[in-house]
Amino acid sequence: MSNPRLWLPLLVFAGLAAAPFLGLGQGHSLTLLARGMIFGLAAVSLMLLVGGAGLVSLGHAAMMGMGAYAVVVLDHAGITEAWMVFPAGILAAALFALLTGAIAIRTSGVHFIMITLAFGQMAFFTTSSLAVYGGDDGYTLFSRTEVFGARWLENRLIFHFVCLGLLVACWALVQVLLESRFGRVLRAARENETRARALGFSPTPYRLLAYVIAGAMGGLAGVLLANSAEFVAPAYLAWQRSGDLLFMVILGGLAGPHGALVGALAFVLVEEWLSHAMEHWRLVFGPLLILCVFFLRGGIVGLLRRG
Amino acid sequence: MNTTLLLVQGLNGLQFGVLLFLVAAGLTLVFGVMDFINLAHGVQYMVGAYLGASLAALTGSFWLGLLLALPAALVFGLVLEFLVFRHLYDRDHLSQVLATFGVILFLNEGVKVVFGAAPMQMPVPELLSGGVPLMDGLLYPTYRLAILAAGLATAALLWFLVERTRAGMLVRAGATNAPMVTALGVDIRRLFMLVFGFGAMLAGFAGVMAAPILSVEPGMGDNLLILAFVVIVIGGIGSVRGAFVAALLVGLVETIGRGLMPDLMRLFMDASSARQTGAALASMLVYIVMAAILAFRPAGLFPARA
Amino acid sequence: MAETLLALHSLRKSFGGLLVTDDVTLDVRQGEIHALIGPNGAGKTTLIHQISGTLAPDAGRIRFLGEDITSLSMPARARRGLARSFQITSVIPSFSALENAALAVQARQGSSFRFFRAASREAALNAEAMEALAEVGLDARAGTPAAALSHGERRQLEIAIALAMRPRALLLDEPLAGTGPEEAERLIRLLSGLRARYAVLLVEHDMQAVFALADRISVLAQGRVIATGTPAQIRADAAVRDAYLGEEEAL
């Protein structure tokens, strides 16, 4: 059991499942945990790109934004049924990932970082221009997504477990993907592209597919985020949000999806705690990020493995 | 849209372009020579604006403010280099992105604490107030022309430094082949510091010059930073010439787009949504240009590394 | 005469003004080891790059198994059965030796869009990979990450990867580079055993190895093939002596 790849996520999932029954049942704590799980889901999907395919995307917030705005568009049209909303959010993000990825994958390294950033900004400005959906000010949902017309997701406890269930599913999916034949090619191309090509693998289709899968999961996280806040704004797509996501992945450590999971939860909790403890909490949070980069090279997971 | 307006937009675009160039030049050199992504370059521009505005207020003179702000920006850049950046040179791009992201969070909040969250103003100097008649019925602000002139002069100076001096030769060589420069017995760390300080000062200079025409506020560097990145990626990373061409291009596309798009959109929709959609499309325009250029030339217009 | 698998016709490539491949025509037949020798800078590696698809020639054709592959990408050539090893060892460092070889098996099977089964537990992949490792004598080190292998072992792994692709032709770029005398001897025995099953194009600096292994030798000097023939013919060739062998006095 020395490998935290499995026991660590299981521990975290067990903790999250138990949380509502351990005195964390009040509204605010559950909202916070839901936020942590939603960003955990987004971070796990980004991990597939960064840690698996070696694609450092600085535009992943746009994927969440696609999912969130799909909820908005449907909500505005009076559609709130989960069997419409969830697939729409996932498909919207996957389609956006497919279109932008087809161009972005042609570049590599720094250029890839920059072009994903550029596409993220394009999405950001597009959403700010959507006057029907509130433009810069954002859009307040009429109601949360319904399941067969029932307003289950309004119940915080149910929503908590929906988030948890989807998080577990996505974590497991990324874990399985990375170990599969597909994931093996992705990892090989990340470590030594020339070798992969000399074996007969052209990395592009593998990377594009990974980009689309990660985008789809990001879209799912966006649908959940919109439901959690019952509000969507262009700020969801801001490039700083993409930076946050990237940091969650690194904070946890690139060893596997479990790192991203732990990193996201730590990030959301520390951010919450600091922002309550002081007004100018970013004065502490900024240097904290820098120190993490300097000293926490293997991420939190690396610490656990050493300890 | 008539010619007069187009001329004004064009001049505004060029003026924005040279400001962008001052920020992008430092960014592309730091990037080209040290292979270092510095997201915090935008806040150095912001810090320059704050230094200029507060020093001008303190001394009561724009010129004293400008004169004092430049060395202050240089020192500030060197302090950042010493505290943060030099520990990141041999790390991967991802670490550099994240650590400098932390610097942004800190400094955006820091200026809020020191100077307050409300925007600061910096007065236009007496000498450059008023306007210059460019043609009948068109009075263009003198200060904006001064920015354009100062920016072009700085670009010329930079060209001279990079193309004609020994330090510039090393910088260019470093951008193409860093190990070779080390092999020549040059202290690469010293060279890095020099380039870094100089880049910070250029960004600071741009900040001071922009201060009288923009509001000086926390986060003002963030959007400019993204545009500066667009510039260096379009221009080809490490290429000062590429940065110059791309900065003017981006400045013009951005400014003229903002002027033209809402009018263009009015052909399709009512006035208020045309304004909003047009503004958004204008904001997207540079990114579309960038994506198009990268799709055909993945290394930019003037790649420094062959 | 055995079937010609790989044939170069009037290949030409220049960098700037420098002609690095000058009208090169040669072929490699089934069941032979064809060695390519020449002084440093003669253009051997550039030629390998053009055959494997990393560099595009300026003029000339490359035919493989009767098909013109001149404009195919490196992955496409690899999929047709053209395997190469690299002068500087090129493996996936974090993968175990077995995984490195299994990746090659997977490449040949052409079905890598499989998402749900752990590749490391696929018996079919592992069995073939193990065979390739055993052939180069690396089976005992199957579980070791490539990064932890010794230099010589990594050279063996490099060849095992090529074999696991079950190619028709092998391009070996200095397989003995940086190996000690014992390792070299083992590799020479291994390479000698390969001749029956593949067409091998061997670039090598170690003259002893070349003359021990090669069925035919082509000598490259300043981008041109100045001689092709059996080891005995090459040894006796005056032009070769002038261009190359004389200065090295290796023989």
Short mmCIF file of C-alpha atoms in Angstrom, two decimals, chain B residues 6-278:
data_model
loop_
_atom_site.label_atom_id
_atom_site.label_comp_id
_atom_site.label_asym_id
_atom_site.label_seq_id
_atom_site.Cartn_x
_atom_site.Cartn_y
_atom_site.Cartn_z
CA LEU B 6 -9.83 56.35 -39.73
CA LEU B 7 -6.71 58.48 -39.46
CA VAL B 8 -7.33 59.07 -35.76
CA GLN B 9 -7.96 55.37 -35.22
CA GLY B 10 -4.82 54.55 -37.16
CA LEU B 11 -2.72 56.91 -35.04
CA ASN B 12 -4.26 55.57 -31.85
CA GLY B 13 -3.51 52.07 -33.07
CA LEU B 14 0.12 52.89 -33.78
CA GLN B 15 0.44 54.58 -30.41
CA PHE B 16 -1.03 51.55 -28.65
CA GLY B 17 1.26 49.42 -30.80
CA VAL B 18 4.44 51.12 -29.62
CA LEU B 19 3.34 50.80 -25.98
CA LEU B 20 2.74 47.11 -26.64
CA PHE B 21 6.14 46.88 -28.25
CA LEU B 22 7.87 48.32 -25.18
CA VAL B 23 6.29 45.63 -23.03
CA ALA B 24 6.70 42.87 -25.60
CA ALA B 25 10.36 43.69 -26.32
CA GLY B 26 11.39 42.87 -22.75
CA LEU B 27 9.19 39.81 -22.77
CA THR B 28 10.57 38.41 -26.00
CA LEU B 29 14.20 39.02 -25.00
CA VAL B 30 13.74 37.40 -21.61
CA PHE B 31 11.96 34.59 -23.35
CA GLY B 32 14.41 34.23 -26.20
CA VAL B 33 17.59 34.53 -24.17
CA MET B 34 16.60 32.69 -21.02
CA ASP B 35 13.78 30.50 -22.31
CA PHE B 36 11.81 31.92 -19.43
CA ILE B 37 8.05 32.61 -19.48
CA ASN B 38 7.43 35.61 -17.31
CA LEU B 39 3.72 36.13 -16.74
CA ALA B 40 4.67 38.84 -14.25
CA HIS B 41 5.95 41.12 -17.00
CA GLY B 42 2.53 42.78 -17.15
CA VAL B 43 2.57 43.74 -13.50
CA GLN B 44 5.95 45.36 -14.07
CA TYR B 45 4.17 47.64 -16.50
CA MET B 46 1.53 48.30 -13.85
CA VAL B 47 4.15 49.00 -11.22
CA GLY B 48 5.81 51.46 -13.62
CA ALA B 49 2.51 53.31 -14.01
CA TYR B 50 2.00 53.43 -10.23
CA LEU B 51 5.57 54.58 -9.64
CA GLY B 52 5.21 57.30 -12.27
CA ALA B 53 1.84 58.51 -10.99
CA SER B 54 2.83 58.58 -7.34
CA LEU B 55 6.26 60.10 -7.92
CA ALA B 56 4.73 62.76 -10.18
CA ALA B 57 2.19 63.56 -7.47
CA LEU B 58 4.95 63.65 -4.86
CA THR B 59 7.27 65.93 -6.82
CA GLY B 60 4.52 67.88 -8.52
CA SER B 61 6.19 67.34 -11.88
CA PHE B 62 5.50 64.84 -14.64
CA TRP B 63 9.09 65.00 -15.82
CA LEU B 64 10.62 64.39 -12.38
CA GLY B 65 8.13 61.58 -11.92
CA LEU B 66 9.17 59.98 -15.20
CA LEU B 67 12.87 60.47 -14.48
CA LEU B 68 12.62 58.89 -11.03
CA ALA B 69 10.24 56.13 -12.07
CA LEU B 70 12.66 54.64 -14.61
CA PRO B 71 15.47 53.73 -12.21
CA ALA B 72 12.85 52.72 -9.64
CA ALA B 73 11.30 50.32 -12.18
CA LEU B 74 14.76 48.96 -12.96
CA VAL B 75 15.51 48.36 -9.29
CA PHE B 76 12.11 46.78 -8.81
CA GLY B 77 12.76 44.41 -11.70
CA LEU B 78 16.15 43.46 -10.32
CA VAL B 79 14.67 42.79 -6.87
CA LEU B 80 12.07 40.49 -8.43
CA GLU B 81 14.82 38.77 -10.41
CA PHE B 82 16.84 38.24 -7.25
CA LEU B 83 13.93 37.05 -5.10
CA VAL B 84 11.97 34.92 -7.54
CA PHE B 85 12.99 34.61 -11.16
CA ARG B 86 16.60 33.48 -10.87
CA HIS B 87 15.41 30.39 -9.01
CA LEU B 88 13.28 29.45 -12.01
CA TYR B 89 15.72 29.62 -14.94
CA ASP B 90 16.48 25.92 -14.89
CA ARG B 91 12.90 24.86 -14.21
CA ASP B 92 10.35 23.84 -16.81
CA HIS B 93 7.90 26.28 -18.41
CA LEU B 94 5.06 25.01 -16.29
CA SER B 95 6.83 25.95 -13.05
CA GLN B 96 7.73 29.34 -14.48
CA VAL B 97 4.13 30.01 -15.49
CA LEU B 98 2.88 29.11 -12.03
CA ALA B 99 5.45 30.96 -9.93
CA THR B 100 5.12 34.14 -11.97
CA PHE B 101 1.34 33.75 -11.74
CA GLY B 102 1.87 33.91 -7.96
CA VAL B 103 3.83 37.15 -8.43
CA ILE B 104 0.86 38.63 -10.32
CA LEU B 105 -1.58 37.75 -7.53
CA PHE B 106 0.75 39.28 -4.95
CA LEU B 107 1.50 42.52 -6.80
CA ASN B 108 -2.07 43.18 -7.98
CA GLU B 109 -3.12 42.91 -4.34
CA GLY B 110 -0.02 44.75 -3.13
CA VAL B 111 -0.74 47.93 -5.09
CA LYS B 112 -4.29 47.81 -3.76
CA VAL B 113 -2.93 47.81 -0.21
CA VAL B 114 -0.34 50.55 -0.85
CA PHE B 115 -2.25 52.86 -3.21
CA GLY B 116 -5.87 51.89 -2.59
CA ALA B 117 -8.29 50.17 -4.95
CA ALA B 118 -9.48 53.39 -6.60
CA PRO B 119 -7.82 54.30 -9.92
CA MET B 120 -5.06 56.91 -9.78
CA GLN B 121 -4.68 59.73 -12.28
CA MET B 122 -1.50 61.17 -13.66
CA PRO B 123 -1.79 64.62 -15.24
CA VAL B 124 -0.59 65.23 -18.80
CA PRO B 125 2.50 67.52 -18.63
CA GLU B 126 1.92 71.18 -19.49
CA LEU B 127 4.36 71.05 -22.39
CA LEU B 128 2.48 68.25 -24.12
CA SER B 129 -1.09 69.27 -23.34
CA GLY B 130 -3.36 70.48 -26.08
CA GLY B 131 -3.45 69.21 -29.61
CA VAL B 132 -1.78 69.36 -32.96
CA PRO B 133 -3.91 70.20 -36.03
CA LEU B 134 -3.24 67.34 -38.43
CA MET B 135 -5.72 68.47 -41.04
CA ASP B 136 -8.78 70.64 -41.27
CA GLY B 137 -10.96 70.14 -38.25
CA LEU B 138 -8.73 67.43 -36.74
CA LEU B 139 -6.90 68.26 -33.56
CA TYR B 140 -4.89 65.26 -32.36
CA PRO B 141 -3.66 65.24 -28.74
CA THR B 142 0.00 66.24 -28.54
CA TYR B 143 0.64 63.80 -25.72
CA ARG B 144 -0.42 60.84 -27.82
CA LEU B 145 1.90 61.94 -30.60
CA ALA B 146 4.65 62.25 -27.99
CA ILE B 147 4.04 58.65 -26.92
CA LEU B 148 4.30 57.54 -30.52
CA ALA B 149 7.54 59.47 -30.99
CA ALA B 150 9.06 58.27 -27.71
CA GLY B 151 8.08 54.69 -28.52
CA LEU B 152 9.61 54.81 -31.97
CA ALA B 153 12.76 56.43 -30.56
CA THR B 154 13.03 53.68 -27.95
CA ALA B 155 12.53 51.06 -30.65
CA ALA B 156 15.37 52.65 -32.65
CA LEU B 157 17.58 52.72 -29.56
CA LEU B 158 16.76 49.11 -28.85
CA TRP B 159 17.55 48.15 -32.42
CA PHE B 160 20.91 49.89 -32.07
CA LEU B 161 21.66 48.17 -28.75
CA VAL B 162 20.71 44.72 -29.99
CA GLU B 163 22.21 44.94 -33.47
CA ARG B 164 25.25 47.13 -32.98
CA THR B 165 26.71 46.59 -29.51
CA ARG B 166 28.65 43.72 -27.99
CA ALA B 167 26.05 43.15 -25.29
CA GLY B 168 23.40 43.10 -27.98
CA MET B 169 25.41 40.60 -29.99
CA LEU B 170 25.55 38.33 -26.94
CA VAL B 171 21.83 38.71 -26.39
CA ARG B 172 21.12 37.73 -29.97
CA ALA B 173 23.54 34.85 -29.78
CA GLY B 174 21.94 33.79 -26.51
CA ALA B 175 18.52 33.76 -28.13
CA THR B 176 19.74 31.42 -30.85
CA ASN B 177 22.19 29.30 -28.93
CA ALA B 178 22.58 29.79 -25.17
CA PRO B 179 25.20 27.04 -24.59
CA MET B 180 27.47 28.64 -27.17
CA VAL B 181 27.41 31.95 -25.31
CA THR B 182 28.36 30.21 -22.10
CA ALA B 183 31.14 28.47 -23.98
CA LEU B 184 32.47 31.89 -24.99
CA GLY B 185 33.16 32.51 -21.33
CA VAL B 186 30.36 35.00 -20.80
CA ASP B 187 28.74 35.00 -17.38
CA ILE B 188 25.27 34.05 -18.55
CA ARG B 189 23.67 34.90 -15.20
CA ARG B 190 25.01 38.43 -15.47
CA LEU B 191 23.67 38.69 -19.00
CA PHE B 192 20.29 37.40 -17.81
CA MET B 193 20.16 40.01 -15.07
CA LEU B 194 21.03 42.74 -17.52
CA VAL B 195 18.34 41.70 -19.98
CA PHE B 196 15.87 41.28 -17.19
CA GLY B 197 16.46 44.66 -15.61
CA PHE B 198 16.35 46.31 -19.00
CA GLY B 199 13.10 44.55 -19.89
CA ALA B 200 11.55 45.62 -16.59
CA MET B 201 12.60 49.20 -17.22
CA LEU B 202 11.07 49.19 -20.71
CA ALA B 203 7.80 47.83 -19.32
CA GLY B 204 7.94 50.43 -16.56
CA PHE B 205 8.57 53.17 -19.13
CA ALA B 206 5.51 52.03 -21.07
CA GLY B 207 3.53 52.13 -17.83
CA VAL B 208 4.56 55.70 -17.00
CA MET B 209 3.77 56.90 -20.50
CA ALA B 210 0.39 55.20 -20.52
CA ALA B 211 -0.51 56.53 -17.06
CA PRO B 212 -1.85 59.95 -18.17
CA ILE B 213 -4.16 58.46 -20.81
CA LEU B 214 -5.32 55.34 -18.98
CA SER B 215 -6.49 54.92 -15.43
CA VAL B 216 -3.83 53.49 -13.18
CA GLU B 217 -5.44 50.59 -11.36
CA PRO B 218 -4.74 47.10 -10.03
CA GLY B 219 -4.84 44.46 -12.76
CA MET B 220 -4.15 46.98 -15.54
CA GLY B 221 -1.18 44.89 -16.63
CA ASP B 222 -3.07 41.62 -17.04
CA ASN B 223 -4.81 42.31 -20.33
CA LEU B 224 -1.77 44.04 -21.73
CA LEU B 225 0.34 41.02 -20.77
CA ILE B 226 -1.88 38.70 -22.74
CA LEU B 227 -1.69 41.01 -25.74
CA ALA B 228 2.09 41.21 -25.35
CA PHE B 229 2.23 37.42 -25.42
CA VAL B 230 0.12 37.42 -28.55
CA VAL B 231 2.63 39.88 -29.99
CA ILE B 232 5.72 37.82 -29.28
CA VAL B 233 4.09 34.62 -30.44
CA ILE B 234 2.99 36.23 -33.71
CA GLY B 235 6.36 37.91 -34.13
CA GLY B 236 8.38 34.81 -33.37
CA ILE B 237 9.76 34.25 -29.89
CA GLY B 238 13.10 35.96 -29.24
CA SER B 239 12.88 38.27 -32.25
CA VAL B 240 12.84 42.00 -31.45
CA ARG B 241 12.11 42.82 -35.07
CA GLY B 242 9.20 40.37 -35.04
CA ALA B 243 7.92 41.93 -31.81
CA PHE B 244 7.99 45.37 -33.42
CA VAL B 245 6.07 44.35 -36.52
CA ALA B 246 3.61 42.25 -34.55
CA ALA B 247 3.07 44.97 -31.90
CA LEU B 248 2.11 47.52 -34.53
CA LEU B 249 -0.10 44.94 -36.24
CA VAL B 250 -1.85 44.00 -33.00
CA GLY B 251 -2.16 47.66 -31.97
CA LEU B 252 -3.78 48.55 -35.28
CA VAL B 253 -6.05 45.49 -35.45
CA GLU B 254 -7.19 46.04 -31.88
CA THR B 255 -7.84 49.76 -32.16
CA ILE B 256 -9.27 49.95 -35.65
CA GLY B 257 -11.32 46.84 -34.95
CA ARG B 258 -12.81 48.51 -31.90
CA GLY B 259 -13.68 51.52 -34.02
CA LEU B 260 -15.02 49.67 -37.02
CA MET B 261 -16.71 46.57 -35.64
CA PRO B 262 -19.69 48.24 -33.92
CA ASP B 263 -20.43 50.18 -37.13
CA LEU B 264 -20.05 47.04 -39.17
CA MET B 265 -22.40 45.15 -36.84
CA ARG B 266 -25.05 47.83 -37.20
CA LEU B 267 -25.59 46.54 -40.68
CA PHE B 268 -26.95 43.36 -39.11
CA MET B 269 -28.51 44.36 -35.78
CA ASP B 270 -29.90 47.19 -33.69
CA ALA B 271 -27.63 49.86 -32.22
CA SER B 272 -27.20 48.66 -28.65
CA SER B 273 -26.50 45.02 -29.41
CA ALA B 274 -24.30 46.11 -32.32
CA ARG B 275 -22.19 48.09 -29.87
CA GLN B 276 -21.80 45.15 -27.53
CA THR B 277 -21.29 42.47 -30.16
CA GLY B 278 -18.97 44.73 -32.11
#
